[in-house]
Short mmCIF file of C-alpha atoms in Angstrom, two decimals:
data_model
loop_
_atom_site.label_atom_id
_atom_site.label_comp_id
_atom_site.label_asym_id
_atom_site.label_seq_id
_atom_site.Cartn_x
_atom_site.Cartn_y
_atom_site.Cartn_z
CA ASP A 276 -0.06 0.05 -0.06
CA HIS A 277 3.13 2.13 0.62
CA ARG A 278 4.12 1.63 -2.68
CA TYR A 279 1.21 2.94 -4.34
CA GLY A 280 0.82 5.97 -1.79
CA GLU A 281 4.21 7.10 -3.33
CA THR A 282 2.83 6.41 -6.93
CA ALA A 283 -0.25 8.61 -6.31
CA LYS A 284 2.08 11.53 -4.57
CA LEU A 285 4.32 11.42 -7.62
CA ARG A 286 1.81 11.15 -10.37
CA LYS A 287 -0.07 13.68 -8.88
CA LYS A 288 2.93 16.09 -8.39
CA ALA A 289 3.91 15.22 -11.74
CA GLU A 290 0.36 16.31 -12.92
CA ASP A 291 0.99 19.62 -10.68
CA GLU A 292 4.34 20.20 -12.21
CA GLU A 293 2.28 19.61 -15.76
CA HIS A 294 -0.29 21.86 -14.78
CA GLN A 295 1.77 24.28 -13.55
CA ARG A 296 4.09 24.01 -17.19
CA LEU A 297 0.63 24.37 -19.06
CA MET A 298 -0.69 27.29 -17.03
CA ALA A 299 3.07 29.14 -17.71
CA TRP A 300 3.00 28.51 -21.29
CA ASN A 301 -0.89 29.70 -22.14
CA ASP A 302 -0.16 33.05 -19.42
CA ALA A 303 3.33 33.58 -22.11
CA GLU A 304 0.80 32.33 -25.54
CA ASN A 305 -1.78 35.19 -23.94
CA LYS A 306 0.57 37.68 -23.61
CA ARG A 307 1.96 36.82 -27.10
CA LEU A 308 -1.61 37.52 -28.46
CA LEU A 309 -2.00 40.49 -26.58
CA GLU A 310 0.81 42.14 -28.17
CA ARG A 311 -0.11 41.43 -31.44
CA ARG A 312 -3.49 42.83 -30.87
CA LEU A 313 -2.17 45.84 -29.50
CA GLU A 314 0.27 45.83 -32.85
CA ARG A 315 -2.69 45.36 -34.84
CA LEU A 316 -4.94 48.11 -33.15
CA GLN A 317 -2.75 50.85 -33.30
CA LYS A 318 -1.35 50.02 -37.01
CA GLU A 319 -5.22 50.23 -37.79
CA GLU A 320 -5.87 53.12 -35.65
CA LEU A 321 -2.63 55.04 -37.39
CA LEU A 322 -4.32 54.10 -40.67
CA GLU A 323 -7.75 55.24 -39.85
CA LYS A 324 -6.17 58.50 -38.79
CA ALA A 325 -4.20 58.66 -42.12
CA ARG A 326 -7.44 57.99 -44.01
CA LYS A 327 -9.22 60.73 -42.11
CA VAL A 328 -5.97 63.30 -42.79
CA GLN A 329 -6.41 62.04 -46.87
CA SER A 330 -9.87 62.86 -46.65
CA ASP A 331 -9.96 65.83 -45.12
CA GLN A 332 -7.45 66.92 -47.20
CA GLN A 333 -9.58 65.73 -49.95
CA ARG A 334 -12.53 67.85 -48.98
CA VAL A 335 -10.36 71.11 -48.37
CA ALA A 336 -9.10 70.63 -52.41
CA PHE A 337 -12.33 70.19 -53.78
CA GLN A 338 -13.97 72.78 -51.36
CA GLU A 339 -10.65 75.17 -52.53
CA GLU A 340 -11.93 74.05 -56.54
CA PHE A 341 -15.40 74.72 -55.91
CA LEU A 342 -15.20 78.31 -54.69
CA LYS A 343 -12.17 79.15 -57.07
CA LYS A 344 -14.97 77.98 -59.80
CA LYS A 345 -18.14 79.53 -58.27
CA GLU A 346 -15.39 83.12 -58.09
CA ALA A 347 -14.74 82.37 -61.84
CA GLU A 348 -18.49 82.71 -62.23
CA VAL A 349 -19.08 85.66 -60.25
CA LEU A 350 -16.60 87.57 -62.15
CA GLN A 351 -18.13 86.49 -64.85
CA LEU A 352 -21.79 87.43 -64.26
CA HIS A 353 -19.90 90.47 -63.19
CA GLU A 354 -18.72 91.80 -66.47
CA GLU A 355 -21.98 90.11 -68.40
CA SER A 356 -23.50 92.43 -66.04
CA GLN A 357 -21.75 95.39 -67.57
CA ASN A 358 -24.48 94.86 -70.15
CA PHE A 359 -27.35 94.66 -69.15
CA ILE A 360 -29.92 96.93 -69.56
CA THR A 361 -31.08 98.46 -66.14
CA LEU A 362 -33.69 101.84 -65.40
CA GLU A 363 -30.80 103.83 -65.50
CA ASN A 364 -29.62 102.73 -68.93
CA LEU A 365 -32.50 102.35 -70.32
CA ASP A 366 -32.99 105.57 -72.79
CA GLN A 367 -30.02 105.30 -73.95
CA ARG A 368 -30.09 101.39 -74.87
CA ILE A 369 -33.31 102.42 -76.96
CA GLU A 370 -31.50 105.39 -78.61
CA GLU A 371 -28.41 103.02 -79.47
CA CYS A 372 -30.93 100.36 -81.13
CA LEU A 373 -32.54 103.23 -83.06
CA ASN A 374 -29.68 104.53 -84.09
CA GLN A 375 -27.70 100.54 -85.38
CA THR A 376 -30.41 99.72 -87.45
CA GLN A 377 -29.71 95.87 -88.59
CA ASN A 378 -31.27 93.97 -91.80
CA TYR A 379 -32.17 90.25 -90.77
CA ASN A 380 -34.26 90.48 -94.56
CA PHE A 381 -31.66 88.36 -96.49
CA ALA A 382 -31.26 84.65 -98.14
CA ILE A 383 -28.75 82.25 -97.27
CA ASP A 384 -27.58 79.02 -99.04
CA LYS A 385 -26.77 75.77 -98.34
CA ASP A 386 -23.44 76.83 -96.44
CA GLY A 387 -24.80 79.51 -94.72
CA ARG A 388 -23.21 82.51 -97.40
CA ILE A 389 -25.78 85.33 -97.93
CA VAL A 390 -26.95 85.48 -101.68
CA LYS A 391 -29.54 88.18 -101.01
CA ARG A 392 -30.23 91.30 -99.38
CA THR A 393 -33.16 93.59 -99.35
CA ALA A 394 -32.50 97.15 -98.65
CA MET A 395 -33.34 98.89 -95.68
CA PRO A 396 -36.17 101.54 -96.13
#
């Protein structure tokens, strides 16, 4: 019986040592996986920040281009508005039109050339 008790103690000791070894390996593996996870999360965070910066830069560039187009549009409309007829220049523009008569009574050929024009009265 004494031998079997010693064998059981040795087996129990071996199982405890194996358990401790496996627990240590498990702790080491958990630590390694945690470090890898943290590295991956840091990389993902850096990539997300880079994407956000790039997106912000694209948005700013788009807004700047949009503003340039709108400014050019405003300048063009302002330039065109110089020729608009207003209440202030209405009489002057009517006089100009009456003094510069244009004869639109003419015939054209297939190529768009004027072939016959009637005289102005």
